Short mmCIF file of C-alpha atoms in Angstrom, two decimals:
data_model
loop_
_atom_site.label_atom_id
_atom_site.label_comp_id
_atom_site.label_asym_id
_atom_site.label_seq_id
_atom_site.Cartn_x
_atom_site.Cartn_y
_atom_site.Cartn_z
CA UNK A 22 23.79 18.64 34.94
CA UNK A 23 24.63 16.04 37.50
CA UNK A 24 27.95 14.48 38.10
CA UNK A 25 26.97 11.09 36.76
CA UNK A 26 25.83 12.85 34.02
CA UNK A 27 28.76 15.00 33.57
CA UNK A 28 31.48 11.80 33.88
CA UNK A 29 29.56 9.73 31.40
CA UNK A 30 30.15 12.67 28.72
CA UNK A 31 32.91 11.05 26.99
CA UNK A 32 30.22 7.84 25.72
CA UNK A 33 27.14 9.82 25.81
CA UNK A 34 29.06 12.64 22.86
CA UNK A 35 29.67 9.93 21.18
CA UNK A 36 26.55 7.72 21.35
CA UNK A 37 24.48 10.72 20.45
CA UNK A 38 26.26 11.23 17.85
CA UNK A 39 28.27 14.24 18.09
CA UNK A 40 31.34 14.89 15.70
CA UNK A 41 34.49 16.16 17.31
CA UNK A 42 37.48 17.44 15.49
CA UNK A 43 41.23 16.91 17.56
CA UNK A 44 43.27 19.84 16.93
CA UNK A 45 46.24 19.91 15.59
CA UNK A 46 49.35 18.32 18.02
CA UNK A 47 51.78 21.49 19.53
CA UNK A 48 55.19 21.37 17.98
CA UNK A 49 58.14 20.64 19.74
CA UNK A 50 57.71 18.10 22.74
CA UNK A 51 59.90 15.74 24.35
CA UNK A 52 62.88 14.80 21.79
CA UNK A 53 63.77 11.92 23.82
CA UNK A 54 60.46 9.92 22.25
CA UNK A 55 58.64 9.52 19.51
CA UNK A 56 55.69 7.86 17.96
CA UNK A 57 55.37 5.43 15.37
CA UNK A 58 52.04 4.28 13.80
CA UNK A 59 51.11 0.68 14.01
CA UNK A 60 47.75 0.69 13.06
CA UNK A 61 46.13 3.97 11.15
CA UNK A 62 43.29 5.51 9.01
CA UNK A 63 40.73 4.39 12.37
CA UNK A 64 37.83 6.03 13.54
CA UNK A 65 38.10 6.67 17.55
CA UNK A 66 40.74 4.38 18.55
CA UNK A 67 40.98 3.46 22.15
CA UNK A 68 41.23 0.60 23.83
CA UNK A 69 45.04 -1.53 23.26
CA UNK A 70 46.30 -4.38 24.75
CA UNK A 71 49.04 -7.54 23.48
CA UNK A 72 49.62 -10.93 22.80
CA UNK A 73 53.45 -12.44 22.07
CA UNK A 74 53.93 -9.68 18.82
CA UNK A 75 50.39 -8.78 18.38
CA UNK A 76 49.00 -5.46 18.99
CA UNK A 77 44.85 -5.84 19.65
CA UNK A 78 43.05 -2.46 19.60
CA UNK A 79 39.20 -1.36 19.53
CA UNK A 80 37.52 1.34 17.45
CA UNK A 81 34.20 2.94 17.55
CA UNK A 82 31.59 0.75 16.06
CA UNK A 83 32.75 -2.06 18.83
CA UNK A 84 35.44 -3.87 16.71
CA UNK A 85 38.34 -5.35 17.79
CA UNK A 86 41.41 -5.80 15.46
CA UNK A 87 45.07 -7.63 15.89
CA UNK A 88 47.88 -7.00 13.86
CA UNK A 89 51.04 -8.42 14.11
CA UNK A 90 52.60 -5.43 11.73
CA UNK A 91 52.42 -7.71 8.33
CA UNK A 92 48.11 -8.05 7.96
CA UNK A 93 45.51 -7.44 10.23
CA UNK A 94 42.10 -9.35 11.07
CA UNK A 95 38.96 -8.83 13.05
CA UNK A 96 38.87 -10.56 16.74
CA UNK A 97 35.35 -10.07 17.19
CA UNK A 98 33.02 -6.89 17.58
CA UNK A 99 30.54 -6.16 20.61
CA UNK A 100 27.81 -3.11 20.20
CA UNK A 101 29.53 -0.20 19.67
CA UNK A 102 28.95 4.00 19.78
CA UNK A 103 31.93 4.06 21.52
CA UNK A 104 35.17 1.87 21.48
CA UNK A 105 35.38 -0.90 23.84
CA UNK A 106 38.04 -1.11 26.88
CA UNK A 107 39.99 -4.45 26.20
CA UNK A 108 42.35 -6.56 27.52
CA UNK A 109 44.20 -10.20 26.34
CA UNK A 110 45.15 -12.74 28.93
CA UNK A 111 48.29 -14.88 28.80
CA UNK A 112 46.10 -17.61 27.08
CA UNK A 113 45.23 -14.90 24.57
CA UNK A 114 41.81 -14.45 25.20
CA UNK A 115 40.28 -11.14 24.48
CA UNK A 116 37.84 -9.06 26.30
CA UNK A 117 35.71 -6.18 25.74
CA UNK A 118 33.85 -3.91 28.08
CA UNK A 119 31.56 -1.60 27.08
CA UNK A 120 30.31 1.17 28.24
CA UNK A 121 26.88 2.74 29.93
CA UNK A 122 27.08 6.24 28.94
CA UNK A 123 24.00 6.96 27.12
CA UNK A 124 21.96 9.57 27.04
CA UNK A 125 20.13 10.87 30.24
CA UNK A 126 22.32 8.39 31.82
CA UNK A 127 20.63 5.47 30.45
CA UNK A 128 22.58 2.13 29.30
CA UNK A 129 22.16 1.35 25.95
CA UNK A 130 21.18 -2.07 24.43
CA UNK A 131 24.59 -4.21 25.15
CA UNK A 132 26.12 -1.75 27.45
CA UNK A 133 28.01 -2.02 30.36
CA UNK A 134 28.79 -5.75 29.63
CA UNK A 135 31.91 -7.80 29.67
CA UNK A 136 32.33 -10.17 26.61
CA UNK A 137 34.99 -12.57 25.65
CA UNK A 138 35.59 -12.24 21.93
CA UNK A 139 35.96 -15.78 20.11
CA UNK A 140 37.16 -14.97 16.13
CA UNK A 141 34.98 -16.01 13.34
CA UNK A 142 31.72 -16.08 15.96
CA UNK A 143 29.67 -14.27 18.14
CA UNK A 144 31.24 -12.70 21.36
CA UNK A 145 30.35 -14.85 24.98
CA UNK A 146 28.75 -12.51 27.08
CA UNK A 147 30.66 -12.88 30.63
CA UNK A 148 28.79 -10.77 33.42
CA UNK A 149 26.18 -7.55 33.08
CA UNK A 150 27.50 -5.23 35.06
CA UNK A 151 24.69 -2.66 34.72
CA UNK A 152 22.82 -5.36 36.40
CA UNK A 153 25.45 -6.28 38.94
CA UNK A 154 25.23 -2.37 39.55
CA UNK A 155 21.43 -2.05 40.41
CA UNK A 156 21.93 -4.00 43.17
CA UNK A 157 25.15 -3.01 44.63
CA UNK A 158 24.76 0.95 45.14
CA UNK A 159 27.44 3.69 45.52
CA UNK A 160 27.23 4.57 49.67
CA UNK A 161 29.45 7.34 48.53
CA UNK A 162 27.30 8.91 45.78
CA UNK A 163 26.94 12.68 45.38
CA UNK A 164 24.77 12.84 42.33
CA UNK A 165 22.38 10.92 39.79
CA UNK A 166 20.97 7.32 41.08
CA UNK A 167 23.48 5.66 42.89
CA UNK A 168 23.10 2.48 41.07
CA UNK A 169 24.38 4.15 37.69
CA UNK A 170 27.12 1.87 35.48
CA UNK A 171 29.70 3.27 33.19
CA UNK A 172 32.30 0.54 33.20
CA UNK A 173 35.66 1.78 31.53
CA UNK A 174 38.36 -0.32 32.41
CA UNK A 175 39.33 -3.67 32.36
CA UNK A 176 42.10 -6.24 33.11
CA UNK A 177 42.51 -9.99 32.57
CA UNK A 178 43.97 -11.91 35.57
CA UNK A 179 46.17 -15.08 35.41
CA UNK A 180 43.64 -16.89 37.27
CA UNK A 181 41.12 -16.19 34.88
CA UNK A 182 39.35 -13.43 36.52
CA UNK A 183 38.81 -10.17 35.35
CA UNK A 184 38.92 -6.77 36.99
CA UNK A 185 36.49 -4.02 36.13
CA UNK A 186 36.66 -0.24 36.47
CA UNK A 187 33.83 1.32 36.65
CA UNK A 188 33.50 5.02 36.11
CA UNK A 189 30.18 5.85 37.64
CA UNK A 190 29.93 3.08 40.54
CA UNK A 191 33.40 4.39 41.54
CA UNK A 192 34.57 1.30 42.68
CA UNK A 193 36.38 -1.89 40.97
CA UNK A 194 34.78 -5.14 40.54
CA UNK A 195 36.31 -9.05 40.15
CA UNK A 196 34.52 -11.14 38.03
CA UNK A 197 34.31 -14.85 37.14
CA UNK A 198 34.44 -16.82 34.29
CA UNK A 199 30.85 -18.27 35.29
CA UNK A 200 29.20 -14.48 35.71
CA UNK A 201 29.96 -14.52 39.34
CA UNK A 202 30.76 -10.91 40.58
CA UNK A 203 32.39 -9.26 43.27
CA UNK A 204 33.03 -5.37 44.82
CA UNK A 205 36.97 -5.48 45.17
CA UNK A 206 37.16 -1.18 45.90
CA UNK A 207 34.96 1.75 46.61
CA UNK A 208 36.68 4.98 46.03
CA UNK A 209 35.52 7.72 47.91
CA UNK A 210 34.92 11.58 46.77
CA UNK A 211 37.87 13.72 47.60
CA UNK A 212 37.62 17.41 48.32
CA UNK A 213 38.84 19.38 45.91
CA UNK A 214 39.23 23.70 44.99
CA UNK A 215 36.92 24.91 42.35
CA UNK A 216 39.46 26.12 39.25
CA UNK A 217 38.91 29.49 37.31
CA UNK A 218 37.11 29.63 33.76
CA UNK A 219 34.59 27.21 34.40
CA UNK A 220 31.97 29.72 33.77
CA UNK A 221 29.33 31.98 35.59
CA UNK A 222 27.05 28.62 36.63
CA UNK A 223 29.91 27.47 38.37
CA UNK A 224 31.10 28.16 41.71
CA UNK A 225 33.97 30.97 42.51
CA UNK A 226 37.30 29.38 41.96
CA UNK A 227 38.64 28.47 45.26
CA UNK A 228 35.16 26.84 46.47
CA UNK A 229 35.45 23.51 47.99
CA UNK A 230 33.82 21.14 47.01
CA UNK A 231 33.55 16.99 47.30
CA UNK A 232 34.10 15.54 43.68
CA UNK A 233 33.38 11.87 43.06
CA UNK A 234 36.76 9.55 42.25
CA UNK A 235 35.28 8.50 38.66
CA UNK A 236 37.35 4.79 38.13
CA UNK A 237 38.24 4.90 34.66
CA UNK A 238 41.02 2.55 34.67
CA UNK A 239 42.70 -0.75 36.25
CA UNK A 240 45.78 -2.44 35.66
CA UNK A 241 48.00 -5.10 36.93
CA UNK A 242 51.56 -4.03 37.95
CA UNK A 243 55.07 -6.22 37.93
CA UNK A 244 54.63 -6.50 41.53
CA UNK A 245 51.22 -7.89 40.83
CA UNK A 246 49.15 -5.27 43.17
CA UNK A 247 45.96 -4.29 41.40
CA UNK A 248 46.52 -0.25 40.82
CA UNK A 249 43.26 1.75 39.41
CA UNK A 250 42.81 5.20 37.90
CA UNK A 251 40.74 8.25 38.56
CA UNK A 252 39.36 10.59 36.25
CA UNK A 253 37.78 13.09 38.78
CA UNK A 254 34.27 14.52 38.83
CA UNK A 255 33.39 17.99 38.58
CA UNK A 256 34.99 20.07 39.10
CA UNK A 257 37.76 18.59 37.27
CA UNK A 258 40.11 19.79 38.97
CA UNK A 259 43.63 19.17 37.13
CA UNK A 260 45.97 17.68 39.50
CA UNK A 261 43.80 15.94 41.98
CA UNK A 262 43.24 12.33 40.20
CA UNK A 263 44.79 9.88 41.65
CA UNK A 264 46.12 6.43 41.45
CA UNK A 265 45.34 3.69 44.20
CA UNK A 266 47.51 0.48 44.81
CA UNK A 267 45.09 -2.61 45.91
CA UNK A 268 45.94 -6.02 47.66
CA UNK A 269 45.02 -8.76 45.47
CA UNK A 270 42.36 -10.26 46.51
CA UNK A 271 40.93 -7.51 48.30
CA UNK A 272 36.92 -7.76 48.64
CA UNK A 273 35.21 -4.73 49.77
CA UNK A 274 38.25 -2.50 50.47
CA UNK A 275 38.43 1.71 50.76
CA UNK A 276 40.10 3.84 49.03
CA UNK A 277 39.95 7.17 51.24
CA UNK A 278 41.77 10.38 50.16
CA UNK A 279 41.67 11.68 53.63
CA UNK A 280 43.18 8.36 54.63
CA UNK A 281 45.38 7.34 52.09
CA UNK A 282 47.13 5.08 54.00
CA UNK A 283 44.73 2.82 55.56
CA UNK A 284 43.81 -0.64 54.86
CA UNK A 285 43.81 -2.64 52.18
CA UNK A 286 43.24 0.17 49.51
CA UNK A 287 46.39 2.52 49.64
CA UNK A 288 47.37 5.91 47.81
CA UNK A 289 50.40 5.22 45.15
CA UNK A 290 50.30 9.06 42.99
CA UNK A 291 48.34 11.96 43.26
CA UNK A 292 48.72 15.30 41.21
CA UNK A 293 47.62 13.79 37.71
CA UNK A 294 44.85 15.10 35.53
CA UNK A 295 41.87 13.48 33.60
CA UNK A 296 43.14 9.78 34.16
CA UNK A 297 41.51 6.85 31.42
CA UNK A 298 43.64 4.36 31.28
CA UNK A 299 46.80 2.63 32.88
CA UNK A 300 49.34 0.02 32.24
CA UNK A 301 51.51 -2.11 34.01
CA UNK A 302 55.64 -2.25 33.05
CA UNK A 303 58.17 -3.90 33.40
CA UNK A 304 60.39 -3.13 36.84
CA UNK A 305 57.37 -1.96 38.59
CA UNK A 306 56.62 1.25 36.05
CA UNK A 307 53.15 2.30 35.30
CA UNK A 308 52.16 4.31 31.92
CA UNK A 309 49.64 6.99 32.71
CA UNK A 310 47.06 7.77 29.65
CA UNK A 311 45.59 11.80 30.92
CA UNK A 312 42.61 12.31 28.21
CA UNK A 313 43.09 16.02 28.08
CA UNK A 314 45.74 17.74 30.55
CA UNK A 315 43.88 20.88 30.71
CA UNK A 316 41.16 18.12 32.07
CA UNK A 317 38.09 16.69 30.36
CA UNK A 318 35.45 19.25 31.48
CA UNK A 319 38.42 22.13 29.95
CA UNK A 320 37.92 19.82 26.83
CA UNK A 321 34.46 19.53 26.67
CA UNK A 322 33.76 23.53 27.03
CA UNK A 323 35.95 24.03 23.85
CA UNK A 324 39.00 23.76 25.50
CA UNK A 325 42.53 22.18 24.70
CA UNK A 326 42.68 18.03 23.00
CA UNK A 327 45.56 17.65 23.80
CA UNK A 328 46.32 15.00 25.72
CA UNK A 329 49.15 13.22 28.26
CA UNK A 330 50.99 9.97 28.33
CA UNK A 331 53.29 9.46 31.52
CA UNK A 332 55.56 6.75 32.62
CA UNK A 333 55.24 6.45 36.65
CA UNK A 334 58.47 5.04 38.17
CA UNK A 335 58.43 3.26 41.53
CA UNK A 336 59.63 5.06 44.75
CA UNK A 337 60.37 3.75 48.09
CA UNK A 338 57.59 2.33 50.74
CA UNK A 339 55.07 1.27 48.21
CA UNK A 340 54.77 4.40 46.59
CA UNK A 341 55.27 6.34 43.72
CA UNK A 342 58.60 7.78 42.76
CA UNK A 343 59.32 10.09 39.87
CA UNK A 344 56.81 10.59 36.51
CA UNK A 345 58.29 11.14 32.81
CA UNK A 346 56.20 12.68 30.55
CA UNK A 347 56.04 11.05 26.68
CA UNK A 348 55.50 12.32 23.37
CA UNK A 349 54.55 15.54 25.09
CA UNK A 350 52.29 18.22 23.00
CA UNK A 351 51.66 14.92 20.38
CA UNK A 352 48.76 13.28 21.78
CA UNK A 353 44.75 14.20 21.07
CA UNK A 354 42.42 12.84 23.27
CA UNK A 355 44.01 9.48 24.39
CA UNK A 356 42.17 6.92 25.27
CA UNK A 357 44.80 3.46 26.26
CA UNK A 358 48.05 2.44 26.33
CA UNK A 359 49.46 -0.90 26.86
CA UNK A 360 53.14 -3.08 27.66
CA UNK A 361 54.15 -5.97 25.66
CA UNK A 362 55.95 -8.90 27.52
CA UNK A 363 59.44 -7.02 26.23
CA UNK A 364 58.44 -3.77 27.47
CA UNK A 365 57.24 -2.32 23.94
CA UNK A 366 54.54 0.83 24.99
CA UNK A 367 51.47 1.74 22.44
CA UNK A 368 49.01 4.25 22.59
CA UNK A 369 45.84 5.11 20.63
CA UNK A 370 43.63 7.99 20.02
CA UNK A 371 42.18 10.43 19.41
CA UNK A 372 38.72 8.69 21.06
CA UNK A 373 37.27 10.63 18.53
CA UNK A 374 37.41 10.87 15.35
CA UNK A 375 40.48 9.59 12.94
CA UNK A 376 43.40 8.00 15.03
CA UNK A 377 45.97 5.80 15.07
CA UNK A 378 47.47 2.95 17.42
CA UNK A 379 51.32 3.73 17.92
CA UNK A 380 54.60 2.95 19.33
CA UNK A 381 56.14 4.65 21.45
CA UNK A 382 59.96 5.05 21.49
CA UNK A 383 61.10 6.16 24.81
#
């Protein structure tokens, strides 16, 4: 199986219907936070943003919900198979972005589009970026057509614009109001070591070997550099996904792991696992979603759900400083996290299955 292939597994299980259980949360953790449930009894929770005291979350058949902790009412929905990435701008418009992770890599009907959701009527489609995507190729590409879309993250700008992740074009993407599109990033592969118990197809442990970026995720930090998210291709390897720090405005910048410091496109953190989402904090933090710590190919071999949710504190010199780990041992499978204007963090998950939005008490 290719590495487009491979990266688009957590749509494509979903899309083709396959049922997965979250195991059960360890015990124990990190007594210094909790969770409690804002939103519960939903099937594959993932994406989460806010508005003033609402809480807007996606589930799996493409809905989009607020609450506001008193009643709850439907936003919109776009095609679903596998929750939508979201985010609300400061006018309180909603957007979803789904996904192109069918099967055999293909983009099923509605997928890999940004809509704006518009309550009580159809959703506005914005931009196509499968269709952006055939005509703006990966130059970095190491497997599957280079002109494959899996979009996966999003973020609303205050201009109006809105940024796009996208997981198998490896790069980040601006786009207008009016459809107009353009290629802020390109994140480059990054050499990595094979790790053990992968099985007997894969190469010894210790192999080196170039795995693509994978940009799952994009956020907007207090600062208001654009910062994206890696998952990492195969191999997976836990502890080499990292997170970039952009120039606003940037068009057709680098991000280079074997110079990380160059340009327009700059290293912030290295050494996380299995990134999907991120969120922007107040005083320049960052909240770090890791799907599975053990990393997402560990998962999908039968490995560990559980799951990591991180707050990234600034350092000196435009990089990152310390990371506290959340909730530890308590998350399956998260998929998003977001801020609210008073500093208020929520997560949802599992991505599969029966979930929850909560709060987190840190």
């Amino acid at each position: 199986m290719g590495v487009r292939a491979r990266i688009a597994a957590l749509a494509a299980l979903a899309l083709a219907g396959s049922v997965l259980v979250a195991g059960q949360a360890e015990a124990g953790g990190n007594h210094s936070s909790s969770l409690k449930p804002v939103a519960t009894g939903l099937d594959g929770p993932r994406g989460v943003s806010t508005y003033k005291d609402l809480v807007i979350y996606s589930v799996t058949d493409g809905s989009v919900y607020a609450t506001n902790g008193k009643k709850t009412w439907k936003l919109g929905q776009v095609p679903g198979g596998f929750a939508p990435a979201i985010d609300t701008d400061r006018w309180g418009r909603t957007y979803a972005l789904t996904g192109g992770g069918g099967p055999e890599g293909a983009i099923p009907p509605g997928g890999a589009t940004l809509y704006r959701l518009r309550p009580g009527k159809s959703p506005v489609v914005v931009a196509d970026i499968g269709k952006y995507q055939m005509h703006d190729p990966d130059p970095y590409n190491l497997a599957d057509p280079p002109t494959e879309s899996n979009p996966f993250g999003v973020a609303a700008l205050r201009d109006g614009t809105v940024l796009v992740a996208d997981a198998a074009g490896n790069d980040l993407l601006r786009v207008w109001p009016n459809g107009h599109i353009k290629t802020v990033a390109r994140l480059k592969p990054r050499v990595v070591k094979t790790p053990a118990g992968l099985g007997p197809d894969a190469p010894p442990a210790g192999t080196l070997l170039p795995a693509e970026a994978v940009a799952t995720s994009v956020t907007v930090g207090s600062d208001g550099y654009w910062y994206v998210g890696e998952l990492r291709g195969f191999p997976a390897t836990p502890g080499t996904s990292e997170i970039w720090r952009i120039k606003p405005g940037s068009v057709g910048a680098v991000c280079d792991p074997a110079k990380p410091n160059k340009g327009n496109c700059k290293r912030y953190a290295d050494g996380y696992t299995s990134i999907v989402d991120l969120a922007g904090g107040p005083h320049g933090t960052l909240a770090v979603v890791q799907l599975a710590r053990e990393s997402w190919l560990k998962f999908e071999m039968g490995g560990s759900t559980i799951g990591s949710l991180y707050l990234q504190y600034p350092g000196k010199g435009h990089r990152a400083g310390f990371k506290r780990e959340l909730v530890r041992g308590q998350l399956n499978l998260p998929g998003g996290t977001a801020f609210n204007r008073w500093g208020g963090l929520y997560v949802a998950g599992p991505v599969f299955g029966p979930g929850a939005v909560y709060r987190v008490k840190y």
